[in-house]
Amino acid sequence: MSRLVKKAPSLCTDLPLDNTDICNKLLLLWQLLRSCFGSTGRLKQVHNNIGGHVVTTSTSSVLLPAITSSQPFINLIKTSILNHVSRFSDCGLFAAILCLSLIEQAKQSGLRGNVTIGVNKHLLGLCTSYLQQEDCGCKVKLDFCSSHNLIRLAHSIVSSKPACVLTEPEALHISRLAVQAFLLTLPCNSPGTVKLGNIVTVCVEGHSVLNSAVFPGLLVDTPDIFCLNKIENLHSNPLRTVLFSASLAGDLPELGDGIIEVHPGVDTDSQILDQLLELGKQVVKDEVKLFVCQKVIHPVLQQYLRTHGIIVIERLGITLMEPLTQLTGAQPVATLQSTIPAKAYGKVMDVSIRQFGSKTMLHLHPPGESAICTMILCHRNETMLSELKVVCQKIEHVLRLTLREPAALLGGGCTETHLAAYIRHKSVNEVTQTAQTLRCSQTEYLLAVEGFCRSLESVATALEHDGGNSLIDLTHAHHWTRPADVMEEHTEESLGLCGCGLVQGSPDKKWTYLNTKYPQFSPAPLTRDTTVEPSVLDSFTAKVNGLQVAVETANLALDVRYVIQDMN
Amino acid sequence: MVPVEHLHLKHVLQTVCVLESVILRSFGPDGGQVLFIRDTGQAMLSRSGARILTALRLEHPIARMVVECVLKHSIITGDGSKTFILLLASLLRMIHATACKESNVSQTYNSRDAAEAATARRLADELLQSAAVLALAAQADMCIVECVSEDELSLFAQLSGARPVSDCSMIEPDQIATLTFCRPILLGAHRYVHVAFHDSEERVMVAPCSLVICGPGEGPTDQYVCAFQDAIRMLLSTWEPMSMTAVAASKRTLHLLAKALLSVPRQIYFHSPRSFLQTQTRLLSFIENHSHPLCLIHKQEHSTVLVQGQDESVCPLEEGKQSIHCCREDDVSSKIFILDLGLESVSCKYQLLLAVLQCVSSLLRMDTMLCTHSALHTQSRRLANISWEGTEDEAEE
């Protein structure tokens, strides 16, 4: 019986943003996430007090679920960002840092919550409409005829996660592999509705990253060394395959639910075994060459099948069932009571053996073109390998998003500074009518715009972790970083390329530090020199959605004026 | 011996002030939202006064009584729950400050149930789901709608003028309704039947219509539906005629009431006291320029309907308590009052004021609270043991 406890009174918080506890926690969260941002970001180690799995990461998809706060207000913000990450899997840290900066700027400006919310909404509309325009200065069109941009996008994502600890050639190798795997999942010639395939990832620890590879088809773990000889003897292509999802271990409970009546003197085990062997006989008669089961196969049946020259794979696991079904075209057989129908058979073009360190794997080649491929990821230790796996899944998701929207945004903080300059310029021109529409004074409007732009710029400055300075150029509004120990006079020589790699620093351009006031200007579009390509790209869909989520979450946080929390 | 607590005005005031502090931040066009977190982790955001007050788990009986009054008012007018609490609190504060008891003010109180337009479903006999029946019906080209609830059944009967069938063997002519069309419709995950009634002379001429409201999740959609229902209730109560009563009341009482009423616009103009003073001066000059007799208008400045007096000068109108409605003989001068911030129903305001005054009078008539013990039921989560500590514990900073 549950204990009856008197209901404790609820905890009420008036104006949560004025509460010191909540403010401190927001600041802490901001510092935490800010320090993980970018390719020079610092790693965080997450572990439980009482022991358990230890994770070293800087990815928001791993970090945010591990953080919980006793303040539900903070959890509200965190859940909103996590929602974005689960849908788009990129730009989570960007959204979180922008959201928290917006809240901080709104508090510092001292404006009424409603004014800030209205102006934020208006400016968000401006940003999204600018980014959707054809001639947007920070948008790069992705051309699917060439793989360069795709590889560069993948490379930006790989290099933004320092927990993988990859050297430059290793990072390039992984990006190429990821793009290759993605392209293999796009079926080219299949008629009807296009169904994207799957990338199955296999992790191998202890080897160099450069040993990672991508194979079309499926790689299946097999401890079976007996069939190694048989493989070479197989000449007939294609090989007929049968796939079982039911257990063939011969245990009584697996036959079904309910009461089983047994006659006295009957040996149930041998009866079941007889039934299994019947199945085996049918399989041999139908000239099946590859016998796969999701669960365990009875050893007698295994031996029987092997003596007849059939390759047996057991304990496939549920994760590989769907890709194997897609690859072979076999329908998984769920019952062993009835005979196997002819249309349950599939086929595999070829079977070969691959060795990865101590792992022996069976490579199943697809008959014809298939959208299933396997990526083998190797790394020196488990921590880096798990981060690498997360990164590769991220890349796959981002590349899929580009199918819908073939564009990318300039990375390295250049999009943020460009947008900030654009907003400043546009809002100065439209002050009077916008202030009237939003029902605030012109001063209030300009203050709120300033807060918004400063938040965007603070995201760009968050990329710098080694004490350097952030600068913006006053022609194209791109982002530059300068190490702290460089002297003032050598500005022109020390500034190389901008954050995204498009603009070269030259003496005739004007610069200013990012946290100072600069005269507003309209950022000039770059002359599209096709020989110069940006080296750092961000996913367009993920970033635009991240921007929207950040502004909307900040607005929500500014709108909450009273919190009532039940204690039990 | 039953424990007895003597109620003083300050205890009542304390309780009401706690309620006021909860809804204060969501009041007005600039109001924010209240975030509720249940112990299950479920979160709810709302700025609707009725919803906030219902979600509060109150222990103190005075608080519960006040919330009940608010909700009853809200059911009729669909609006004004936060204004109710604000007016109540400011009125009690005034009274407490002047340290005099309010005299009995009796008002007539109009209350009427609001009639809503609702969906109608095709009625069928309550048959069991037997395949044979369905097959027969399909043969006879009939549609069957099963498991219709009692309310919908009675609504259907009312709208169609047909009587529900109780005895399956005999169906009489007056138990058959005529419909113009009937077709299935799929809304989200639910299946409905869309029907239209055939107009006939016996039936009352009301054209029912259905409203489909979509939302991202269950919580927000529920709030949209409630907001809609409140809006419809408010519109319906706007068309009600108001009765006017003249009661003699002392100048001091009116003075008190006036000051309390001013607290509402003061709260709305919280951020800019200058605009408050500007609007107040304009309204007063308008009233002084247009003297009696006054007639009804439909448009008013937002939220100040009844302004009877100011701190020093009492309006040279009448002493009795009478509702004032500014007249609209020339549109030009009234336009200066029509701000862009929205309109509110006069009748709702009237009822609101009546309800507040009644609530105040009943609160002030209480003088003792008796705490009784009853056996603890496993179902009820609120203990019958009520104590004073509940008030102080309700709001913790």
Coordinates of N, CA, C and O in Angstrom, one line a residue, chain A residues 1 4-7 9-15 19 72-73 76 112 114 439 556 559-568, chain B residues 21-22 25 29-39 45 47 56-57 59 271 340-341 376 381 383 393-397:
Chain A
M1 N 0.9 -1.2 0.0 CA 0.0 0.0 0.0 C 0.9 1.2 0.0 O 1.9 1.3 0.7
L4 N 0.6 7.3 2.5 CA -0.2 8.5 2.3 C 0.6 9.7 2.9 O 0.8 9.7 4.1
V5 N 0.9 10.6 2.1 CA 1.7 11.8 2.6 C 0.8 13.0 2.4 O 0.2 13.2 1.3
K6 N 0.9 13.9 3.3 CA 0.1 15.1 3.1 C 0.8 15.9 2.0 O 2.0 16.0 1.8
K7 N -0.1 16.5 1.1 CA 0.4 17.1 0.0 C 1.2 18.4 0.4 O 0.7 19.3 1.1
P9 N 2.9 22.0 0.0 CA 2.5 23.1 -0.8 C 3.5 23.3 -2.0 O 4.6 23.0 -1.9
S10 N 2.9 23.9 -3.1 CA 3.7 24.0 -4.3 C 4.7 25.2 -4.1 O 4.5 26.1 -3.4
L11 N 5.7 25.1 -4.9 CA 6.7 26.1 -4.9 C 6.4 27.1 -6.0 O 6.3 26.8 -7.1
C12 N 6.2 28.4 -5.6 CA 5.9 29.4 -6.6 C 7.0 30.3 -6.8 O 7.7 30.7 -5.8
T13 N 7.3 30.7 -8.0 CA 8.4 31.6 -8.3 C 7.8 32.7 -9.1 O 7.3 32.5 -10.2
D14 N 7.9 33.9 -8.6 CA 7.4 35.1 -9.4 C 8.5 35.6 -10.2 O 9.6 35.8 -9.7
L15 N 8.3 35.9 -11.5 CA 9.3 36.5 -12.4 C 10.5 35.7 -12.3 O 11.6 36.1 -11.8
N19 N 14.9 35.8 -10.7 CA 15.3 35.0 -9.6 C 16.8 34.7 -9.7 O 17.3 34.2 -10.7
P72 N 12.5 23.7 -13.1 CA 11.8 23.3 -14.3 C 11.9 24.3 -15.5 O 11.8 23.9 -16.6
F73 N 12.2 25.5 -15.1 CA 12.3 26.6 -16.1 C 13.5 26.3 -17.1 O 13.4 26.4 -18.3
L76 N 12.7 23.3 -19.3 CA 11.8 23.7 -20.4 C 12.7 24.2 -21.6 O 12.5 23.7 -22.8
R112 N 10.7 46.0 -21.6 CA 9.6 45.1 -21.2 C 9.6 43.9 -22.0 O 10.0 43.9 -23.2
N114 N 7.3 42.1 -23.4 CA 6.5 42.1 -24.6 C 7.2 42.8 -25.8 O 7.0 42.3 -26.9
R439 N 4.0 48.6 -31.8 CA 3.5 49.3 -30.7 C 4.5 49.6 -29.6 O 4.3 49.3 -28.4
L556 N 9.5 32.3 -25.4 CA 8.7 31.6 -24.4 C 9.3 31.8 -23.0 O 8.5 32.1 -22.1
D559 N 8.4 35.1 -21.8 CA 6.9 35.3 -21.6 C 6.5 34.7 -20.3 O 5.4 35.0 -19.7
V560 N 7.3 33.7 -19.7 CA 6.8 33.0 -18.5 C 7.1 34.0 -17.3 O 8.2 34.4 -17.1
R561 N 6.0 34.3 -16.6 CA 6.2 35.3 -15.5 C 6.0 34.7 -14.1 O 6.2 35.3 -13.1
Y562 N 5.5 33.5 -14.1 CA 5.2 32.9 -12.8 C 5.3 31.4 -13.0 O 4.9 30.8 -14.0
V563 N 6.0 30.7 -12.0 CA 6.2 29.3 -12.1 C 5.6 28.6 -10.9 O 5.9 29.1 -9.8
I564 N 4.8 27.6 -11.1 CA 4.2 26.9 -9.9 C 4.7 25.5 -10.1 O 4.4 24.8 -11.1
Q565 N 5.4 25.0 -9.1 CA 6.0 23.6 -9.2 C 5.5 22.8 -8.1 O 5.6 23.1 -6.9
D566 N 4.9 21.6 -8.4 CA 4.4 20.7 -7.4 C 5.6 20.0 -6.8 O 6.4 19.5 -7.5
M567 N 5.6 19.9 -5.5 CA 6.7 19.2 -4.9 C 6.5 17.7 -4.6 O 7.5 17.0 -4.6
N568 N 5.2 17.3 -4.5 CA 5.1 15.8 -4.4 C 3.8 15.4 -5.0 O 2.9 16.2 -5.3
Chain B
S21 N -1.4 37.6 -6.4 CA 0.0 37.6 -6.9 C 0.2 36.6 -7.9 O 1.1 36.7 -8.8
V22 N -0.6 35.5 -7.9 CA -0.4 34.5 -8.9 C -0.9 34.9 -10.3 O -0.2 34.7 -11.3
R25 N 0.7 38.6 -13.0 CA 1.7 38.8 -14.1 C 1.1 38.4 -15.4 O 1.7 38.7 -16.4
P29 N -2.9 43.1 -21.7 CA -2.3 42.8 -23.0 C -0.9 42.5 -22.9 O -0.3 41.9 -23.8
D30 N -0.2 43.0 -21.9 CA 1.2 42.8 -21.8 C 1.5 41.6 -20.9 O 2.7 41.4 -20.5
G31 N 0.5 40.9 -20.5 CA 0.7 39.8 -19.5 C 1.5 38.6 -20.1 O 1.4 38.4 -21.2
G32 N 2.2 38.0 -19.1 CA 2.9 36.8 -19.6 C 2.2 35.5 -19.2 O 1.0 35.5 -19.0
Q33 N 2.9 34.4 -19.2 CA 2.3 33.1 -19.0 C 2.7 32.6 -17.6 O 3.7 32.9 -17.0
V34 N 1.9 31.6 -17.2 CA 2.2 30.9 -15.9 C 2.6 29.5 -16.3 O 1.9 28.8 -17.1
L35 N 3.7 29.0 -15.7 CA 4.2 27.7 -16.0 C 3.8 26.8 -14.8 O 4.2 27.1 -13.7
F36 N 3.1 25.7 -15.1 CA 2.7 24.7 -14.1 C 3.5 23.5 -14.3 O 3.6 23.0 -15.4
I37 N 4.2 23.0 -13.2 CA 4.9 21.7 -13.4 C 4.2 20.7 -12.4 O 4.2 21.0 -11.2
R38 N 3.6 19.7 -12.9 CA 3.0 18.7 -12.0 C 4.1 17.8 -11.4 O 5.2 17.7 -12.0
D39 N 3.7 17.0 -10.4 CA 4.8 16.1 -9.9 C 5.1 15.0 -10.8 O 6.1 14.3 -10.7
L45 N 1.5 25.6 -19.9 CA 1.6 27.0 -19.9 C 0.3 27.6 -20.2 O -0.4 27.2 -21.1
R47 N -2.2 31.5 -19.9 CA -2.5 32.9 -19.3 C -4.0 33.1 -19.1 O -4.4 34.2 -18.8
L56 N -4.7 25.5 -9.6 CA -4.1 25.7 -8.2 C -4.7 24.7 -7.3 O -5.9 24.5 -7.2
R57 N -3.9 24.1 -6.5 CA -4.4 23.2 -5.5 C -4.5 23.9 -4.2 O -3.5 24.1 -3.5
E59 N -5.7 24.8 -0.4 CA -6.2 24.2 0.9 C -7.1 25.1 1.7 O -8.0 24.7 2.3
H271 N 3.6 50.0 -16.7 CA 4.9 50.3 -17.2 C 5.0 51.8 -17.6 O 6.1 52.3 -17.7
D340 N -6.5 51.2 -30.1 CA -6.3 50.0 -30.9 C -6.2 48.7 -30.0 O -6.0 47.7 -30.6
L341 N -6.4 48.9 -28.7 CA -6.0 47.7 -27.9 C -7.1 46.7 -27.7 O -7.0 45.8 -27.0
L376 N -10.2 9.6 7.1 CA -9.4 9.8 5.9 C -9.8 8.8 4.8 O -9.8 7.6 5.1
R381 N -7.3 13.1 -1.9 CA -6.0 13.5 -1.7 C -5.9 14.7 -0.8 O -4.9 15.1 -0.3
L383 N -6.7 16.5 2.6 CA -7.1 16.1 4.0 C -8.1 17.1 4.5 O -8.1 18.2 4.1
D393 N 2.0 29.0 3.6 CA 2.8 28.1 2.9 C 2.5 28.2 1.4 O 3.3 27.7 0.6
E394 N 1.4 28.8 1.0 CA 1.0 28.7 -0.4 C 1.9 29.4 -1.3 O 2.2 29.0 -2.4
A395 N 2.5 30.5 -0.8 CA 3.4 31.2 -1.8 C 4.7 31.3 -1.1 O 4.9 31.9 0.0
E396 N 5.7 30.7 -1.7 CA 7.1 30.8 -1.2 C 7.9 31.4 -2.3 O 7.8 31.1 -3.4
E397 N 8.8 32.3 -1.9 CA 9.6 33.0 -2.9 C 10.9 32.2 -3.0 O 11.5 31.8 -2.1

